[in-house]
Amino acid sequence: MSENKLNLTLKIWKQAGTNAPGSFETHKVTVSPDASFLEMLDELNDGLEREGKDPVAFESDCREGICGTCGLVINGHPHGPVPRVATCQLHMRNFKDGETIYIEPFRAKAFPVLRDLIVDRSAFDKIMYAGGYVSVNTGGVPDANAIPIPRDIAAEAFDAAACIGCGACVAACKNASAMLFMSAKISQLALLPQGQAERHQRVEAMVAKMDELGFGACTNTYACEAECPKGISISNIARMNREFLVSKIVSKLTD
Amino acid sequence: MSWLFRSLNSSVGKKVIMAVTGLSLISFLMIHLFGNLTLYIGREAFNAYVDTLDIIKPFIRVIEVVLAGIFILHIYNGIRLWIENRNARPVRYAVSGTAENTDFSSRTMFVTGSIIFIFLVLHLSTFWYNFNFTGHPETGSHDFYTIIVYWFSNKLYAVAYILSMALLTFHLNHAFQSAFQTFGWNHKKYFPLIKKIGLVYALIMGIGFASIPIYFSFICGGNQ
Amino acid sequence: MIKLDSKIPEGNISEKWTNHKFNMKLVNPANKRKYNVIVVGTGLAGASAAASLGELGYNVLAFTYHDSARRAHSIAAQGGINAAKNYQNDGDSVHRLFYDTVKGGDFRAREANVHRLAEVSGNIIDQCVAQGVPFAREYGGLLDNRSFGGAQVSRTFYAKGQTGQQLLLGAYSALNRQVALGTVKMMTRKEMLELVMVDGKARGIITRDLVTGTTEKWVADAVILATGGYSNVFFLSTNAMNCNTTAIWRAHKKGALFGNPCYTQIHPTCLPVHGESQSKLTLMSESLRNDGRIWVSKKKGDMRNANDIPEEERDYYLERKYPSYGNLSPRDISSRSAKEAFDDGRGVKGGEAVYLDFSDAIKRLGKHVIEDRYGNLFEIYETITGEHPYETPMMIYPAPHYTMGGLWVDYNLMSTIPGLFVLGEANFSDHGANRLGASALMQGLADGYFVIPYTIGNYLAENKPDGLKNSNEEFAKVEKDVNNITNRLLSINGKQTVDQIHKKLGRIMWNKVGMARNEKGLKEAIKEISELREEFWKDVKVVGKADELNQNLERAGRVADYLELGELMAVDALHRKESCGGHFREEYQTEEGEAKRDDENFAYVGAWEFEKNGKWNLHKEELKFDYVKLATRSYK
């Protein structure tokens, strides 16, 4: 473990509430390269609290890169400069002594800032309410092995299902589009036999909901895939597009 | 048919409009380039080619109207998407990472598209206008080859033309594979190939179209 | 005076649940929508319960302090979920899963509950598959299984190293469907701060909206707590940052008995602490122990780098002490042995870590095989520590991971407060003194999908809707209590931050109520914790206001509750004069240093009734073992 501490200048976005104006606040910190990025903020906050000042509001929970709660835009990159790593697993050894780091919230119309670096991502849940499920009640389902699923299909569905719903795709997309997030769920269920019954209405309802919530449209820049901490593939967006087109053409749904 | 309108008006629908119109334009460009390349065979060949087009004029007019429609839809839809997409992020980032997480062609589609549009206006107001209505701007001659020579003897015009073709290359490079992605034809095995084909196609178009002003303006000056 | 009645149904163990389901009262389908049920917590237990109750037709209000139901810490479970499917034809059965779980829990769980858990385990897998959970599969398309600690059969279903995530997203999807149908109302970013009781029954909760700071009153016919465990009492644990005891602790102070608070599981394979700023501990899957060898230097305070310590100076202590199980010894034993090494000054560079070495496995199997098996775990390790496990041995450290204790519940999962049900890790029920790997997910989903939908009906059928409104004076009174605590926290304006005090508490808990406990240490801990509590209420500094998004205030309230719970854990550990599972008392061990149970005097659930801070009354639920023979756990 390294001994040399890093001296850093942080430019942190501060905003009292959704409708309040925001601006950057500058803090100087000295931190161990072994600390995580969020531990650096913890320490900063502890110091601020000691002085009776308002700490920087940011969210995190599992700190293992799986719950999807954390998410800061660090020097223009959601979850920071290291690919396939969520903010909570980003460590300070990836930064250089003397560096200035800009920390901003995810910015999107559909993700209003609640305070400082915390945004409201409930729009994601609303997309899921629109159809991100298989309609089965508890009980009365067939035996688990009654539906054989080829291993590669199961693996592909898993890769789509690995999405942690953090919103980095929206934050990275220049159009603040939620298509990577949404397509991951549509893909998972379109690949699996369990999802076939509702395949058409699912994709139509979810796309309609995303549009309604103020996300942008995809222009295939693939920034989402580049910044996704779980490496969710843009081939899911392609599959969603295909599902959508096929559904619009062949399904009996009139909406 | 309201379902159709609503479908095309959705986020995926708008992408599909871009892709369908874009692919149509891509096909048109290919034919256009083949026609243009007759310039290299010589004055007679080129004039013969243009004369052939003249024979099927009514058909060409229909094609032109359809093309114009496609262009307008492509441009209108592109602008609409650009505005809506900008509105989806009302507060911009102080530091942007797009230079690192996207490639140049993909993030500049609106800019390259807008400049290509300006080029298009210039292009139509010179070649297309002269060919169809006025003939040679100075002599009124309907020797089309000389019209080409006339315009490209203007070095500034030629440079603008060449630069526009460079931007067109970038625009097409993203456009081709993007259309496949939009239609959902993204497969692990084939998509890298599609991207390569798109790049090669874009380069052929860009170099092919740009070679003409280069040739006429800087190599032989049209005096062959 | 509370009398504990576990309400275990009559009959043979394999018929109890079937008979009970038939004997319970039902609520007519048309009447279900007249009942309101509050579910607090949306992890595996809470989400599955809320979804299932919504499907039945109840009006459900589901609460989470997260921004979305999908964030609950169940999501971080890695290994898998057990089920007695016997898909592998290796001799598994409901009875074997039941037996393994009772034995693994060191004979401190209630037989009837565990048997029911084993009975419904298969249904859970069916349910999850139907929802589209992408479990790992064989080439033929059927489900794959792996084996896990404490069992001799392969019964663990998994989805890579993200089983908890996939199961939670399955339950979350079922919940979302009910939200869309309008049977469940999702209340995000609202934290339960109090239970409201009317006429001795649980009738609602008070929440604080974490964005606006407003307190709100919610009324219901029954309240379900599925709020997880309390390992964060140690400050450093593998639990998520926001995991807390507040919901169950406030219910406890309202009269719900707390069962076996001292049973905590310390997981042996976590990443070591890097320094003072460490915020939490990261778990590395236990599966690493299949190929890794655990060792420390034979010399005390050996400051050499791992690769400079020659083979003959290394002590592979698990292999030495437990030749038959070796590096795969159960979690409690493995953790404790590591602690012995630290205490002896033989931890890595004299500190608190031991080596987990893959060099032999790499030599034996080749790097690619190891990469195949553990590649992603090695990557995580490298991301966090900056070291490559292929080149230098991993360093691991034991960390608080799971709490077997929780609110006492009867067979119906109802606490001692009528109408208050407790599910998942928040209750004490199924794991006894030690939980086996891949059993937590099983219990959470069993409780939520297959137990509570039946048992709550039985309660509700007898407690008809009475039109109670949140304008009832009891709600106003409790809301006022909540606001008083908030205002008090904000007005102290002392010198220490909440985290500073939490870290102090963690240190006391880790050193004295951790992996190995003794009478002296526990007595000191009780005194120190109560002093620290006083210090907290005099000297803590909480900034900001009540009516805004205030994370400092949120943490302060949680730590205040930990400062009370911590003492109860020590009290329980002190009273339990035996060693069992995760509870190891140094005075009660065999000559070889193994845990020594005292079945004659301690084969009971210690259920504590809150009287006032620092004073609890013990109630005992005697445990009877009619189907599993009491035996000493041996892994030699």
PDB file of C-alpha atoms in Angstrom, chain C residues 445-565:
ATOM      1  CA  LEU C 445     -37.857 -15.120  -0.747  1.00  0.00           C
ATOM      2  CA  ALA C 446     -39.511 -17.948   1.166  1.00  0.00           C
ATOM      3  CA  ASP C 447     -40.833 -15.469   3.706  1.00  0.00           C
ATOM      4  CA  GLY C 448     -42.033 -13.028   1.072  1.00  0.00           C
ATOM      5  CA  TYR C 449     -43.436 -15.246  -1.659  1.00  0.00           C
ATOM      6  CA  PHE C 450     -44.648 -18.301   0.184  1.00  0.00           C
ATOM      7  CA  VAL C 451     -45.163 -17.686   3.882  1.00  0.00           C
ATOM      8  CA  ILE C 452     -46.498 -14.215   4.558  1.00  0.00           C
ATOM      9  CA  PRO C 453     -49.217 -14.322   1.863  1.00  0.00           C
ATOM     10  CA  TYR C 454     -50.835 -17.142   3.860  1.00  0.00           C
ATOM     11  CA  THR C 455     -50.124 -16.153   7.417  1.00  0.00           C
ATOM     12  CA  ILE C 456     -51.115 -12.532   7.100  1.00  0.00           C
ATOM     13  CA  GLY C 457     -54.525 -13.600   5.832  1.00  0.00           C
ATOM     14  CA  ASN C 458     -55.064 -15.554   9.014  1.00  0.00           C
ATOM     15  CA  TYR C 459     -54.374 -12.431  11.059  1.00  0.00           C
ATOM     16  CA  LEU C 460     -56.378 -10.070   8.892  1.00  0.00           C
ATOM     17  CA  ALA C 461     -59.384 -12.401   8.846  1.00  0.00           C
ATOM     18  CA  GLU C 462     -59.583 -11.900  12.590  1.00  0.00           C
ATOM     19  CA  ASN C 463     -58.893  -8.186  12.500  1.00  0.00           C
ATOM     20  CA  LYS C 464     -61.462  -6.631  10.220  1.00  0.00           C
ATOM     21  CA  PRO C 465     -60.935  -3.170   8.735  1.00  0.00           C
ATOM     22  CA  ASP C 466     -62.230  -0.599  11.191  1.00  0.00           C
ATOM     23  CA  GLY C 467     -61.798   2.607   9.229  1.00  0.00           C
ATOM     24  CA  LEU C 468     -58.955   3.890  11.400  1.00  0.00           C
ATOM     25  CA  LYS C 469     -57.608   7.184  10.058  1.00  0.00           C
ATOM     26  CA  ASN C 470     -54.189   8.725  10.505  1.00  0.00           C
ATOM     27  CA  SER C 471     -55.955  11.591  12.246  1.00  0.00           C
ATOM     28  CA  ASN C 472     -56.176   9.266  15.228  1.00  0.00           C
ATOM     29  CA  GLU C 473     -54.481  10.918  18.194  1.00  0.00           C
ATOM     30  CA  GLU C 474     -51.981   8.072  18.613  1.00  0.00           C
ATOM     31  CA  PHE C 475     -50.467   8.949  15.221  1.00  0.00           C
ATOM     32  CA  ALA C 476     -50.117  12.592  16.174  1.00  0.00           C
ATOM     33  CA  LYS C 477     -48.475  11.603  19.430  1.00  0.00           C
ATOM     34  CA  VAL C 478     -45.922   9.316  17.820  1.00  0.00           C
ATOM     35  CA  GLU C 479     -45.229  11.848  15.086  1.00  0.00           C
ATOM     36  CA  LYS C 480     -44.454  14.353  17.783  1.00  0.00           C
ATOM     37  CA  ASP C 481     -42.023  11.915  19.422  1.00  0.00           C
ATOM     38  CA  VAL C 482     -40.263  11.518  16.094  1.00  0.00           C
ATOM     39  CA  ASN C 483     -39.981  15.242  15.597  1.00  0.00           C
ATOM     40  CA  ASN C 484     -38.685  15.643  19.123  1.00  0.00           C
ATOM     41  CA  ILE C 485     -35.831  13.249  18.462  1.00  0.00           C
ATOM     42  CA  THR C 486     -34.996  15.043  15.221  1.00  0.00           C
ATOM     43  CA  ASN C 487     -34.995  18.434  16.890  1.00  0.00           C
ATOM     44  CA  ARG C 488     -32.938  17.133  19.755  1.00  0.00           C
ATOM     45  CA  LEU C 489     -30.316  15.726  17.395  1.00  0.00           C
ATOM     46  CA  LEU C 490     -30.099  19.014  15.553  1.00  0.00           C
ATOM     47  CA  SER C 491     -29.851  21.109  18.716  1.00  0.00           C
ATOM     48  CA  ILE C 492     -26.950  19.323  20.446  1.00  0.00           C
ATOM     49  CA  ASN C 493     -24.323  21.077  18.352  1.00  0.00           C
ATOM     50  CA  GLY C 494     -21.395  19.354  20.020  1.00  0.00           C
ATOM     51  CA  LYS C 495     -17.914  18.655  18.758  1.00  0.00           C
ATOM     52  CA  GLN C 496     -17.911  15.128  17.359  1.00  0.00           C
ATOM     53  CA  THR C 497     -19.304  14.077  14.022  1.00  0.00           C
ATOM     54  CA  VAL C 498     -21.725  11.215  13.703  1.00  0.00           C
ATOM     55  CA  ASP C 499     -19.128   9.099  11.923  1.00  0.00           C
ATOM     56  CA  GLN C 500     -16.560   9.691  14.635  1.00  0.00           C
ATOM     57  CA  ILE C 501     -18.905   8.275  17.240  1.00  0.00           C
ATOM     58  CA  HIS C 502     -20.020   5.466  14.985  1.00  0.00           C
ATOM     59  CA  LYS C 503     -16.379   4.488  14.472  1.00  0.00           C
ATOM     60  CA  LYS C 504     -15.841   4.460  18.228  1.00  0.00           C
ATOM     61  CA  LEU C 505     -18.860   2.209  18.649  1.00  0.00           C
ATOM     62  CA  GLY C 506     -17.573  -0.020  15.873  1.00  0.00           C
ATOM     63  CA  ARG C 507     -14.231  -0.400  17.585  1.00  0.00           C
ATOM     64  CA  ILE C 508     -15.849  -1.432  20.865  1.00  0.00           C
ATOM     65  CA  MET C 509     -18.122  -3.896  19.089  1.00  0.00           C
ATOM     66  CA  TRP C 510     -15.340  -5.381  16.965  1.00  0.00           C
ATOM     67  CA  ASN C 511     -12.898  -5.793  19.815  1.00  0.00           C
ATOM     68  CA  LYS C 512     -15.281  -6.952  22.512  1.00  0.00           C
ATOM     69  CA  VAL C 513     -18.483  -8.196  20.870  1.00  0.00           C
ATOM     70  CA  GLY C 514     -16.883  -9.523  17.708  1.00  0.00           C
ATOM     71  CA  MET C 515     -15.495 -12.880  16.704  1.00  0.00           C
ATOM     72  CA  ALA C 516     -14.423 -13.981  20.171  1.00  0.00           C
ATOM     73  CA  ARG C 517     -16.037 -12.712  23.330  1.00  0.00           C
ATOM     74  CA  ASN C 518     -15.373 -13.070  27.020  1.00  0.00           C
ATOM     75  CA  GLU C 519     -17.062 -12.004  30.205  1.00  0.00           C
ATOM     76  CA  LYS C 520     -14.624  -9.245  31.020  1.00  0.00           C
ATOM     77  CA  GLY C 521     -14.686  -7.761  27.567  1.00  0.00           C
ATOM     78  CA  LEU C 522     -18.466  -7.890  27.361  1.00  0.00           C
ATOM     79  CA  LYS C 523     -18.881  -6.179  30.703  1.00  0.00           C
ATOM     80  CA  GLU C 524     -16.509  -3.481  29.591  1.00  0.00           C
ATOM     81  CA  ALA C 525     -18.353  -3.173  26.312  1.00  0.00           C
ATOM     82  CA  ILE C 526     -21.687  -2.678  28.064  1.00  0.00           C
ATOM     83  CA  LYS C 527     -20.212   0.089  30.159  1.00  0.00           C
ATOM     84  CA  GLU C 528     -18.355   1.716  27.289  1.00  0.00           C
ATOM     85  CA  ILE C 529     -21.345   1.638  24.976  1.00  0.00           C
ATOM     86  CA  SER C 530     -23.639   3.251  27.491  1.00  0.00           C
ATOM     87  CA  GLU C 531     -21.003   5.925  28.134  1.00  0.00           C
ATOM     88  CA  LEU C 532     -20.584   6.455  24.426  1.00  0.00           C
ATOM     89  CA  ARG C 533     -24.338   6.818  24.128  1.00  0.00           C
ATOM     90  CA  GLU C 534     -24.311   9.565  26.699  1.00  0.00           C
ATOM     91  CA  GLU C 535     -21.403  11.176  24.913  1.00  0.00           C
ATOM     92  CA  PHE C 536     -23.373  11.043  21.685  1.00  0.00           C
ATOM     93  CA  TRP C 537     -26.390  12.834  23.100  1.00  0.00           C
ATOM     94  CA  LYS C 538     -24.150  15.504  24.653  1.00  0.00           C
ATOM     95  CA  ASP C 539     -21.470  16.011  22.086  1.00  0.00           C
ATOM     96  CA  VAL C 540     -22.626  15.028  18.623  1.00  0.00           C
ATOM     97  CA  LYS C 541     -22.736  17.629  15.897  1.00  0.00           C
ATOM     98  CA  VAL C 542     -25.488  17.337  13.332  1.00  0.00           C
ATOM     99  CA  VAL C 543     -25.527  20.048  10.718  1.00  0.00           C
ATOM    100  CA  GLY C 544     -28.316  21.301   8.493  1.00  0.00           C
ATOM    101  CA  LYS C 545     -32.040  21.485   9.057  1.00  0.00           C
ATOM    102  CA  ALA C 546     -34.898  19.062   9.574  1.00  0.00           C
ATOM    103  CA  ASP C 547     -36.925  20.145   6.562  1.00  0.00           C
ATOM    104  CA  GLU C 548     -34.423  19.436   3.810  1.00  0.00           C
ATOM    105  CA  LEU C 549     -32.440  16.612   2.293  1.00  0.00           C
ATOM    106  CA  ASN C 550     -30.068  16.048   5.190  1.00  0.00           C
ATOM    107  CA  GLN C 551     -27.911  12.930   5.076  1.00  0.00           C
ATOM    108  CA  ASN C 552     -26.085  13.890   8.236  1.00  0.00           C
ATOM    109  CA  LEU C 553     -29.359  13.855  10.145  1.00  0.00           C
ATOM    110  CA  GLU C 554     -30.313  10.490   8.617  1.00  0.00           C
ATOM    111  CA  ARG C 555     -27.058   8.942   9.804  1.00  0.00           C
ATOM    112  CA  ALA C 556     -27.345  10.510  13.235  1.00  0.00           C
ATOM    113  CA  GLY C 557     -30.712   8.856  13.860  1.00  0.00           C
ATOM    114  CA  ARG C 558     -29.381   5.502  12.758  1.00  0.00           C
ATOM    115  CA  VAL C 559     -26.265   5.697  14.913  1.00  0.00           C
ATOM    116  CA  ALA C 560     -28.409   6.692  17.903  1.00  0.00           C
ATOM    117  CA  ASP C 561     -30.245   3.390  17.506  1.00  0.00           C
ATOM    118  CA  TYR C 562     -27.034   1.421  17.040  1.00  0.00           C
ATOM    119  CA  LEU C 563     -25.794   2.835  20.322  1.00  0.00           C
ATOM    120  CA  GLU C 564     -28.696   1.136  22.038  1.00  0.00           C
ATOM    121  CA  LEU C 565     -28.691  -2.088  20.025  1.00  0.00           C
TER     122      LEU C 565
END
